[in-house]
Amino acid sequence: MGNWGMSSVWWLVVVVAVVVKGYPMEDMVVNLPGQPKVGFKQFAGYIDVDVNSGRSLFYYFVEAYTDAHLKPLTLWLHGGPGCSSIGGGAFTELGPFFPNGDGRSLRRNSLSWNKASNLLFVESPAGVGWSYSNTTSDYNAGDASSAGDMLTFLLNWFKKFPKYKSRDLFLTGESYAGHYIPQLAVAVLDHNARSRASMLNLKGVAIGNPLLRLDRDVPATYEYFWSHGMISDEIGLTIMNDCDFQDYTFPTPHNESEACNNAISQANNIVGEYINNYDVILDVCYPSIAEQELRLRKMATKMSLGVDVCMSYERKYYFNLPEVQKALHANRTNLPYEWSMCSGVLNYSDTDGNLDMLPLLKRILLHRIPVWIFSGDQDSVVPLLGSRTLVRELAHSLNFKITVPYGAWFHKRQVGGWVTEYGNLLTFATVRGAAHMVPYTQPSRALHLFSSFIRGRTLPSTSSLPIDD
């Protein structure tokens, strides 16, 4: 009996060693507070990007729902600049869990993108979320430093997760990730050209409602307001006539005339604060009510068109619970501020937003890397009106021919949006009924679009049923 017991223990040790091989066990997330049981692995922790200055980025990694060893790796970056990919992408949009209305537990996201891919979320740059630096000047950041740190992050993350280094890698994100992702992709391509021994297997780039070029993306907002009846003809015409968006800049007063700025101010006042600019058809959540309900252990949930519009308050409450931070191996330096969705300590360059991303996308496409730009059509912040034009201009600059004519794409026998493709490499797709944060409001259509992207498939152009009897 004693011998059998000893051999069993030895056998168990061998099995455990095999199971954990290739994983940083110190970063494994065993169980998040209030989390439903799942069969896939989760990891969270820090990757040092500059040991001398004490700069470190926080990540959350979730393996694919099934067959993780066969599926690609997808990095998701949020925008801002200075907002959290973990708070946004991971726990509000495309990750496996969402916060419950009580702010103390989680529910499953049955349409998580980890159904199709392994997912990696990073709070970048330092100063965002739980990412930090021991050198205060590091909180003065910009596009170039962010891209450099993210490349270093990836190279060091692969040292922790060596089995993923040779996987197909997809770079994705939304909003100001229209800057982050093209710049990171070019940094990866430059790294691959320099270092054959540690090449990254970049296979595609996809960005939702991306800021690509101010001179098109900013006027598109006011065109959107006008076309949706949110401002008057008079204000719309004044903005079109008095604003020269060709030289528009991020910082106020935007290098615009007083007449232009006055018209823009009037437009914003007419739209008002009771509209969610990121999704103009959703009702708003009242922060004072949501925060009071969370404190009183009531449900803060406010549903609008099937979407919990108070999720951001539930998420913030959850992430600031000490037991949650402990389970995530987060906040190891006891930061002197709460976790928040967008950074209050980061001083991000207010001129980098002026940069034109089309030349970088052109370089990526010339490397035969597919690029997908997708747009939720209820977004007035970076509307499809600008993105569609910029994608067409990019295609023309490359002499790409139309390979998929502009037309509806289908999901579950309904129109998922509209799509066109150029040169078998560059895709523009709208997602019908989706917000600036596409997976947040149209999770099923978003997962279908993402799955098509990583599998190199065009979106389906027909329904299986005729509309007429």
Short mmCIF file of N, CA, C and O in Angstrom, two decimals, residues 28-139:
data_model
loop_
_atom_site.label_atom_id
_atom_site.label_comp_id
_atom_site.label_asym_id
_atom_site.label_seq_id
_atom_site.Cartn_x
_atom_site.Cartn_y
_atom_site.Cartn_z
N MET A 28 -0.20 32.55 -13.71
CA MET A 28 -1.48 31.88 -13.97
C MET A 28 -2.57 32.45 -13.06
O MET A 28 -2.36 32.61 -11.85
N VAL A 29 -3.70 32.78 -13.67
CA VAL A 29 -4.86 33.26 -12.91
C VAL A 29 -5.71 32.03 -12.59
O VAL A 29 -6.33 31.44 -13.48
N VAL A 30 -5.71 31.65 -11.32
CA VAL A 30 -6.39 30.42 -10.93
C VAL A 30 -7.90 30.62 -10.99
O VAL A 30 -8.63 29.81 -11.55
N ASN A 31 -8.37 31.72 -10.43
CA ASN A 31 -9.80 31.97 -10.41
C ASN A 31 -10.05 33.42 -10.03
O ASN A 31 -9.63 33.87 -8.97
N LEU A 32 -10.72 34.15 -10.90
CA LEU A 32 -11.08 35.53 -10.57
C LEU A 32 -12.29 35.54 -9.65
O LEU A 32 -13.16 34.67 -9.77
N PRO A 33 -12.38 36.49 -8.73
CA PRO A 33 -13.53 36.54 -7.83
C PRO A 33 -14.86 36.57 -8.60
O PRO A 33 -15.02 37.37 -9.53
N GLY A 34 -15.75 35.67 -8.22
CA GLY A 34 -17.07 35.63 -8.85
C GLY A 34 -17.06 35.13 -10.28
O GLY A 34 -18.02 35.35 -11.02
N GLN A 35 -16.00 34.42 -10.66
CA GLN A 35 -15.86 33.97 -12.06
C GLN A 35 -16.54 32.62 -12.27
O GLN A 35 -16.36 31.70 -11.49
N PRO A 36 -17.32 32.48 -13.36
CA PRO A 36 -17.85 31.14 -13.70
C PRO A 36 -16.71 30.20 -14.06
O PRO A 36 -15.65 30.64 -14.51
N LYS A 37 -16.93 28.92 -13.86
CA LYS A 37 -15.90 27.92 -14.19
C LYS A 37 -15.70 27.84 -15.70
O LYS A 37 -16.67 27.86 -16.47
N VAL A 38 -14.43 27.75 -16.12
CA VAL A 38 -14.11 27.61 -17.54
C VAL A 38 -13.00 26.57 -17.71
O VAL A 38 -12.29 26.26 -16.75
N GLY A 39 -12.84 26.09 -18.93
CA GLY A 39 -11.84 25.07 -19.19
C GLY A 39 -10.53 25.59 -19.77
O GLY A 39 -9.58 24.82 -19.93
N PHE A 40 -10.48 26.89 -20.11
CA PHE A 40 -9.26 27.43 -20.71
C PHE A 40 -8.41 28.14 -19.65
O PHE A 40 -8.91 28.53 -18.59
N LYS A 41 -7.12 28.31 -19.98
CA LYS A 41 -6.19 28.95 -19.04
C LYS A 41 -6.19 30.47 -19.21
O LYS A 41 -6.37 30.99 -20.31
N GLN A 42 -5.93 31.17 -18.09
CA GLN A 42 -5.78 32.62 -18.09
C GLN A 42 -4.47 32.96 -17.37
O GLN A 42 -4.09 32.30 -16.40
N PHE A 43 -3.82 34.01 -17.85
CA PHE A 43 -2.60 34.49 -17.22
C PHE A 43 -2.66 36.01 -17.14
O PHE A 43 -3.26 36.67 -17.99
N ALA A 44 -2.00 36.56 -16.14
CA ALA A 44 -1.91 38.02 -16.02
C ALA A 44 -0.67 38.36 -15.21
O ALA A 44 -0.24 37.59 -14.34
N GLY A 45 -0.09 39.52 -15.51
CA GLY A 45 1.11 39.93 -14.79
C GLY A 45 1.84 41.02 -15.54
O GLY A 45 1.26 41.72 -16.37
N TYR A 46 3.12 41.11 -15.27
CA TYR A 46 3.92 42.22 -15.80
C TYR A 46 5.05 41.72 -16.70
O TYR A 46 5.61 40.65 -16.48
N ILE A 47 5.34 42.52 -17.70
CA ILE A 47 6.51 42.32 -18.56
C ILE A 47 7.34 43.60 -18.47
O ILE A 47 6.84 44.69 -18.79
N ASP A 48 8.59 43.47 -18.05
CA ASP A 48 9.47 44.64 -17.98
C ASP A 48 9.89 45.04 -19.39
O ASP A 48 10.32 44.20 -20.18
N VAL A 49 9.77 46.34 -19.69
CA VAL A 49 10.22 46.82 -21.00
C VAL A 49 11.45 47.72 -20.87
O VAL A 49 12.12 47.99 -21.86
N ASP A 50 11.75 48.18 -19.65
CA ASP A 50 12.98 48.94 -19.39
C ASP A 50 13.32 48.76 -17.92
O ASP A 50 12.76 49.42 -17.04
N VAL A 51 14.25 47.84 -17.65
CA VAL A 51 14.61 47.51 -16.26
C VAL A 51 15.25 48.70 -15.56
O VAL A 51 15.00 48.97 -14.39
N ASN A 52 16.09 49.44 -16.28
CA ASN A 52 16.81 50.57 -15.67
C ASN A 52 15.87 51.65 -15.15
O ASN A 52 16.08 52.21 -14.07
N SER A 53 14.83 51.96 -15.93
CA SER A 53 13.90 53.01 -15.48
C SER A 53 12.73 52.43 -14.69
O SER A 53 11.92 53.17 -14.15
N GLY A 54 12.66 51.09 -14.60
CA GLY A 54 11.57 50.46 -13.85
C GLY A 54 10.24 50.58 -14.56
O GLY A 54 9.21 50.81 -13.92
N ARG A 55 10.25 50.41 -15.88
CA ARG A 55 9.03 50.55 -16.68
C ARG A 55 8.50 49.17 -17.03
O ARG A 55 9.24 48.34 -17.57
N SER A 56 7.23 48.95 -16.73
CA SER A 56 6.67 47.62 -16.88
C SER A 56 5.22 47.71 -17.33
O SER A 56 4.46 48.55 -16.85
N LEU A 57 4.84 46.83 -18.26
CA LEU A 57 3.49 46.84 -18.81
C LEU A 57 2.71 45.63 -18.30
O LEU A 57 3.23 44.51 -18.25
N PHE A 58 1.45 45.88 -17.93
CA PHE A 58 0.58 44.83 -17.41
C PHE A 58 -0.18 44.17 -18.56
O PHE A 58 -0.67 44.86 -19.46
N TYR A 59 -0.29 42.84 -18.51
CA TYR A 59 -0.99 42.11 -19.57
C TYR A 59 -2.02 41.15 -18.98
O TYR A 59 -1.93 40.73 -17.81
N TYR A 60 -2.98 40.79 -19.79
CA TYR A 60 -3.94 39.73 -19.49
C TYR A 60 -4.01 38.85 -20.73
O TYR A 60 -4.25 39.35 -21.84
N PHE A 61 -3.78 37.56 -20.54
CA PHE A 61 -3.74 36.62 -21.66
C PHE A 61 -4.73 35.49 -21.40
O PHE A 61 -4.74 34.90 -20.31
N VAL A 62 -5.57 35.22 -22.37
CA VAL A 62 -6.53 34.12 -22.24
C VAL A 62 -6.38 33.19 -23.44
O VAL A 62 -6.35 33.64 -24.59
N GLU A 63 -6.23 31.92 -23.14
CA GLU A 63 -6.10 30.96 -24.22
C GLU A 63 -7.44 30.72 -24.90
O GLU A 63 -8.51 31.02 -24.36
N ALA A 64 -7.36 30.18 -26.10
CA ALA A 64 -8.57 29.91 -26.87
C ALA A 64 -9.46 28.92 -26.12
O ALA A 64 -9.00 28.10 -25.32
N TYR A 65 -10.75 29.05 -26.38
CA TYR A 65 -11.78 28.25 -25.70
C TYR A 65 -11.51 26.76 -25.86
O TYR A 65 -11.63 25.98 -24.92
N THR A 66 -11.13 26.37 -27.07
CA THR A 66 -10.74 24.97 -27.34
C THR A 66 -9.55 24.98 -28.29
O THR A 66 -9.34 25.95 -29.03
N ASP A 67 -8.78 23.90 -28.27
CA ASP A 67 -7.66 23.71 -29.21
C ASP A 67 -6.72 24.91 -29.25
O ASP A 67 -6.32 25.37 -30.33
N ALA A 68 -6.34 25.39 -28.07
CA ALA A 68 -5.46 26.57 -28.00
C ALA A 68 -4.15 26.34 -28.75
O ALA A 68 -3.59 27.27 -29.33
N HIS A 69 -3.69 25.10 -28.78
CA HIS A 69 -2.40 24.80 -29.42
C HIS A 69 -2.47 24.91 -30.94
O HIS A 69 -1.44 24.95 -31.60
N LEU A 70 -3.70 24.94 -31.49
CA LEU A 70 -3.85 25.02 -32.94
C LEU A 70 -4.22 26.43 -33.42
O LEU A 70 -4.18 26.71 -34.62
N LYS A 71 -4.57 27.31 -32.51
CA LYS A 71 -5.13 28.60 -32.90
C LYS A 71 -4.09 29.71 -32.82
O LYS A 71 -3.10 29.62 -32.09
N PRO A 72 -4.30 30.80 -33.59
CA PRO A 72 -3.32 31.89 -33.63
C PRO A 72 -3.33 32.72 -32.35
O PRO A 72 -4.14 32.49 -31.44
N LEU A 73 -2.44 33.70 -32.31
CA LEU A 73 -2.37 34.66 -31.20
C LEU A 73 -2.80 36.02 -31.73
O LEU A 73 -2.30 36.48 -32.75
N THR A 74 -3.74 36.66 -31.01
CA THR A 74 -4.21 37.98 -31.40
C THR A 74 -3.94 38.97 -30.28
O THR A 74 -4.36 38.74 -29.13
N LEU A 75 -3.23 40.03 -30.59
CA LEU A 75 -3.02 41.14 -29.66
C LEU A 75 -4.09 42.19 -29.88
O LEU A 75 -4.39 42.54 -31.03
N TRP A 76 -4.69 42.69 -28.79
CA TRP A 76 -5.68 43.76 -28.89
C TRP A 76 -5.18 44.96 -28.09
O TRP A 76 -4.80 44.84 -26.92
N LEU A 77 -5.18 46.13 -28.73
CA LEU A 77 -4.83 47.38 -28.05
C LEU A 77 -6.00 48.35 -28.11
O LEU A 77 -6.63 48.50 -29.16
N HIS A 78 -6.27 49.00 -27.01
CA HIS A 78 -7.33 49.99 -26.95
C HIS A 78 -6.77 51.35 -27.38
O HIS A 78 -5.58 51.51 -27.62
N GLY A 79 -7.64 52.33 -27.47
CA GLY A 79 -7.23 53.65 -27.94
C GLY A 79 -7.03 54.65 -26.83
O GLY A 79 -6.43 54.38 -25.81
N GLY A 80 -7.57 55.82 -27.01
CA GLY A 80 -7.42 56.92 -26.05
C GLY A 80 -6.95 58.20 -26.72
O GLY A 80 -7.78 58.99 -27.17
N PRO A 81 -5.63 58.42 -26.81
CA PRO A 81 -4.58 57.55 -26.28
C PRO A 81 -4.59 57.54 -24.75
O PRO A 81 -4.99 58.52 -24.12
N GLY A 82 -4.20 56.39 -24.19
CA GLY A 82 -4.09 56.31 -22.74
C GLY A 82 -5.21 55.55 -22.07
O GLY A 82 -5.42 55.71 -20.87
N CYS A 83 -5.95 54.70 -22.81
CA CYS A 83 -7.04 53.93 -22.20
C CYS A 83 -6.70 52.44 -22.19
O CYS A 83 -5.89 51.97 -22.97
N SER A 84 -7.35 51.72 -21.30
CA SER A 84 -6.96 50.35 -20.96
C SER A 84 -7.55 49.31 -21.90
O SER A 84 -8.77 49.22 -22.06
N SER A 85 -6.68 48.48 -22.47
CA SER A 85 -7.13 47.37 -23.31
C SER A 85 -7.80 46.28 -22.48
O SER A 85 -8.66 45.56 -22.98
N ILE A 86 -7.40 46.18 -21.22
CA ILE A 86 -7.98 45.15 -20.35
C ILE A 86 -9.38 45.58 -19.90
O ILE A 86 -10.32 44.79 -19.95
N GLY A 87 -9.52 46.84 -19.52
CA GLY A 87 -10.84 47.34 -19.17
C GLY A 87 -11.77 47.39 -20.36
O GLY A 87 -12.95 47.05 -20.25
N GLY A 88 -11.25 47.78 -21.52
CA GLY A 88 -12.06 47.90 -22.72
C GLY A 88 -12.24 46.57 -23.43
O GLY A 88 -13.26 45.90 -23.28
N GLY A 89 -11.23 46.17 -24.19
CA GLY A 89 -11.33 44.95 -25.00
C GLY A 89 -11.62 43.71 -24.18
O GLY A 89 -12.55 42.96 -24.47
N ALA A 90 -10.84 43.50 -23.10
CA ALA A 90 -10.92 42.22 -22.39
C ALA A 90 -12.20 42.06 -21.58
O ALA A 90 -12.80 40.99 -21.58
N PHE A 91 -12.64 43.12 -20.87
CA PHE A 91 -13.75 42.94 -19.94
C PHE A 91 -15.00 43.74 -20.29
O PHE A 91 -15.91 43.85 -19.47
N THR A 92 -15.05 44.30 -21.51
CA THR A 92 -16.27 44.99 -21.94
C THR A 92 -16.68 44.58 -23.35
O THR A 92 -17.83 44.76 -23.73
N GLU A 93 -15.74 44.03 -24.12
CA GLU A 93 -16.01 43.82 -25.53
C GLU A 93 -15.82 42.39 -26.00
O GLU A 93 -16.80 41.72 -26.36
N LEU A 94 -14.59 41.90 -26.05
CA LEU A 94 -14.33 40.65 -26.76
C LEU A 94 -13.67 39.57 -25.93
O LEU A 94 -13.35 38.50 -26.44
N GLY A 95 -13.46 39.83 -24.63
CA GLY A 95 -12.88 38.82 -23.76
C GLY A 95 -13.92 37.84 -23.25
O GLY A 95 -15.12 37.97 -23.54
N PRO A 96 -13.50 36.85 -22.46
CA PRO A 96 -14.41 35.77 -22.03
C PRO A 96 -15.38 36.14 -20.91
O PRO A 96 -16.33 35.40 -20.66
N PHE A 97 -15.12 37.27 -20.21
CA PHE A 97 -15.98 37.63 -19.08
C PHE A 97 -16.38 39.10 -19.13
O PHE A 97 -15.60 39.95 -19.57
N PHE A 98 -17.57 39.38 -18.62
CA PHE A 98 -18.04 40.75 -18.40
C PHE A 98 -18.37 40.90 -16.91
O PHE A 98 -18.77 39.93 -16.27
N PRO A 99 -18.27 42.12 -16.36
CA PRO A 99 -18.70 42.31 -14.98
C PRO A 99 -20.22 42.20 -14.86
O PRO A 99 -20.95 42.60 -15.77
N ASN A 100 -20.67 41.65 -13.76
CA ASN A 100 -22.10 41.63 -13.47
C ASN A 100 -22.53 43.00 -12.93
O ASN A 100 -21.69 43.82 -12.54
N GLY A 101 -23.83 43.20 -12.87
CA GLY A 101 -24.37 44.47 -12.42
C GLY A 101 -24.06 44.81 -10.98
O GLY A 101 -24.16 45.97 -10.58
N ASP A 102 -23.61 43.80 -10.19
CA ASP A 102 -23.27 44.07 -8.80
C ASP A 102 -21.83 44.58 -8.63
O ASP A 102 -21.43 44.99 -7.55
N GLY A 103 -21.04 44.53 -9.71
CA GLY A 103 -19.65 44.99 -9.64
C GLY A 103 -18.75 44.09 -8.84
O GLY A 103 -17.60 44.43 -8.57
N ARG A 104 -19.23 42.91 -8.45
CA ARG A 104 -18.45 42.01 -7.58
C ARG A 104 -18.27 40.62 -8.17
O ARG A 104 -17.63 39.77 -7.56
N SER A 105 -18.83 40.39 -9.35
CA SER A 105 -18.73 39.07 -9.96
C SER A 105 -18.72 39.21 -11.48
O SER A 105 -18.89 40.31 -12.02
N LEU A 106 -18.51 38.09 -12.16
CA LEU A 106 -18.38 38.08 -13.61
C LEU A 106 -19.41 37.13 -14.23
O LEU A 106 -19.86 36.19 -13.60
N ARG A 107 -19.72 37.40 -15.49
CA ARG A 107 -20.57 36.49 -16.27
C ARG A 107 -19.83 36.12 -17.55
O ARG A 107 -18.95 36.85 -18.01
N ARG A 108 -20.18 35.00 -18.13
CA ARG A 108 -19.54 34.54 -19.35
C ARG A 108 -19.96 35.39 -20.54
O ARG A 108 -21.13 35.77 -20.67
N ASN A 109 -19.01 35.67 -21.41
CA ASN A 109 -19.31 36.23 -22.74
C ASN A 109 -19.28 35.07 -23.72
O ASN A 109 -18.20 34.60 -24.10
N SER A 110 -20.44 34.61 -24.12
CA SER A 110 -20.52 33.43 -25.00
C SER A 110 -20.02 33.72 -26.41
O SER A 110 -19.84 32.80 -27.20
N LEU A 111 -19.79 35.01 -26.72
CA LEU A 111 -19.31 35.39 -28.05
C LEU A 111 -17.91 35.99 -27.99
O LEU A 111 -17.53 36.84 -28.79
N SER A 112 -17.13 35.54 -27.01
CA SER A 112 -15.75 36.01 -26.87
C SER A 112 -14.92 35.61 -28.09
O SER A 112 -15.12 34.54 -28.68
N TRP A 113 -13.98 36.47 -28.45
CA TRP A 113 -13.09 36.17 -29.57
C TRP A 113 -12.13 35.03 -29.25
O TRP A 113 -11.44 34.54 -30.15
N ASN A 114 -12.09 34.58 -27.98
CA ASN A 114 -11.24 33.40 -27.73
C ASN A 114 -11.90 32.12 -28.21
O ASN A 114 -11.34 31.04 -28.10
N LYS A 115 -13.10 32.24 -28.80
CA LYS A 115 -13.67 31.10 -29.54
C LYS A 115 -12.85 30.83 -30.81
O LYS A 115 -12.86 29.73 -31.34
N ALA A 116 -12.16 31.87 -31.31
CA ALA A 116 -11.43 31.76 -32.58
C ALA A 116 -9.92 31.87 -32.43
O ALA A 116 -9.18 31.46 -33.32
N SER A 117 -9.44 32.46 -31.32
CA SER A 117 -8.02 32.77 -31.21
C SER A 117 -7.61 32.86 -29.74
O SER A 117 -8.45 33.09 -28.85
N ASN A 118 -6.33 32.69 -29.48
CA ASN A 118 -5.76 33.07 -28.19
C ASN A 118 -5.67 34.59 -28.16
O ASN A 118 -5.34 35.21 -29.18
N LEU A 119 -5.95 35.20 -27.00
CA LEU A 119 -6.08 36.66 -26.93
C LEU A 119 -5.12 37.26 -25.91
O LEU A 119 -5.04 36.79 -24.76
N LEU A 120 -4.44 38.31 -26.32
CA LEU A 120 -3.49 39.02 -25.46
C LEU A 120 -3.87 40.49 -25.40
O LEU A 120 -3.98 41.16 -26.43
N PHE A 121 -4.08 41.00 -24.18
CA PHE A 121 -4.45 42.40 -23.96
C PHE A 121 -3.35 43.06 -23.13
O PHE A 121 -2.87 42.47 -22.15
N VAL A 122 -2.97 44.28 -23.49
CA VAL A 122 -1.88 44.98 -22.80
C VAL A 122 -2.31 46.40 -22.46
O VAL A 122 -2.90 47.09 -23.31
N GLU A 123 -2.01 46.81 -21.23
CA GLU A 123 -2.25 48.21 -20.84
C GLU A 123 -1.01 49.00 -21.23
O GLU A 123 0.05 48.86 -20.62
N SER A 124 -1.16 49.82 -22.28
CA SER A 124 -0.02 50.52 -22.86
C SER A 124 -0.43 51.94 -23.22
O SER A 124 -1.57 52.16 -23.65
N PRO A 125 0.49 52.91 -23.08
CA PRO A 125 1.84 52.83 -22.52
C PRO A 125 1.84 52.83 -20.99
O PRO A 125 0.77 52.82 -20.36
N ALA A 126 3.03 52.86 -20.39
CA ALA A 126 3.15 52.93 -18.94
C ALA A 126 2.38 54.14 -18.43
O ALA A 126 2.44 55.22 -19.02
N GLY A 127 1.65 53.94 -17.34
CA GLY A 127 0.76 54.98 -16.82
C GLY A 127 -0.69 54.68 -17.09
O GLY A 127 -1.58 55.28 -16.49
N VAL A 128 -0.95 53.70 -17.98
CA VAL A 128 -2.31 53.27 -18.27
C VAL A 128 -2.65 52.08 -17.38
O VAL A 128 -1.86 51.12 -17.28
N GLY A 129 -3.80 52.13 -16.71
CA GLY A 129 -4.23 51.03 -15.87
C GLY A 129 -3.20 50.70 -14.81
O GLY A 129 -2.80 51.56 -14.02
N TRP A 130 -2.76 49.43 -14.80
CA TRP A 130 -1.76 49.00 -13.81
C TRP A 130 -0.34 49.02 -14.36
O TRP A 130 0.60 48.63 -13.66
N SER A 131 -0.15 49.43 -15.61
CA SER A 131 1.21 49.57 -16.14
C SER A 131 1.84 50.81 -15.52
O SER A 131 1.17 51.81 -15.29
N TYR A 132 3.13 50.74 -15.26
CA TYR A 132 3.76 51.82 -14.48
C TYR A 132 5.22 52.00 -14.84
O TYR A 132 5.82 51.16 -15.54
N SER A 133 5.79 53.07 -14.34
CA SER A 133 7.23 53.28 -14.39
C SER A 133 7.67 53.88 -13.07
O SER A 133 6.93 54.65 -12.45
N ASN A 134 8.89 53.53 -12.65
CA ASN A 134 9.48 54.15 -11.46
C ASN A 134 10.17 55.47 -11.80
O ASN A 134 10.69 56.14 -10.93
N THR A 135 10.16 55.83 -13.10
CA THR A 135 10.75 57.09 -13.57
C THR A 135 9.62 57.98 -14.07
O THR A 135 8.99 57.68 -15.09
N THR A 136 9.36 59.06 -13.37
CA THR A 136 8.19 59.90 -13.66
C THR A 136 8.19 60.42 -15.09
O THR A 136 7.13 60.51 -15.73
N SER A 137 9.37 60.73 -15.64
CA SER A 137 9.44 61.29 -16.99
C SER A 137 8.94 60.30 -18.04
O SER A 137 8.59 60.69 -19.16
N ASP A 138 8.86 59.00 -17.70
CA ASP A 138 8.34 58.00 -18.64
C ASP A 138 6.86 58.22 -18.94
O ASP A 138 6.34 57.69 -19.93
N TYR A 139 6.18 58.98 -18.08
CA TYR A 139 4.76 59.24 -18.31
C TYR A 139 4.55 60.32 -19.37
O TYR A 139 3.41 60.61 -19.73
#
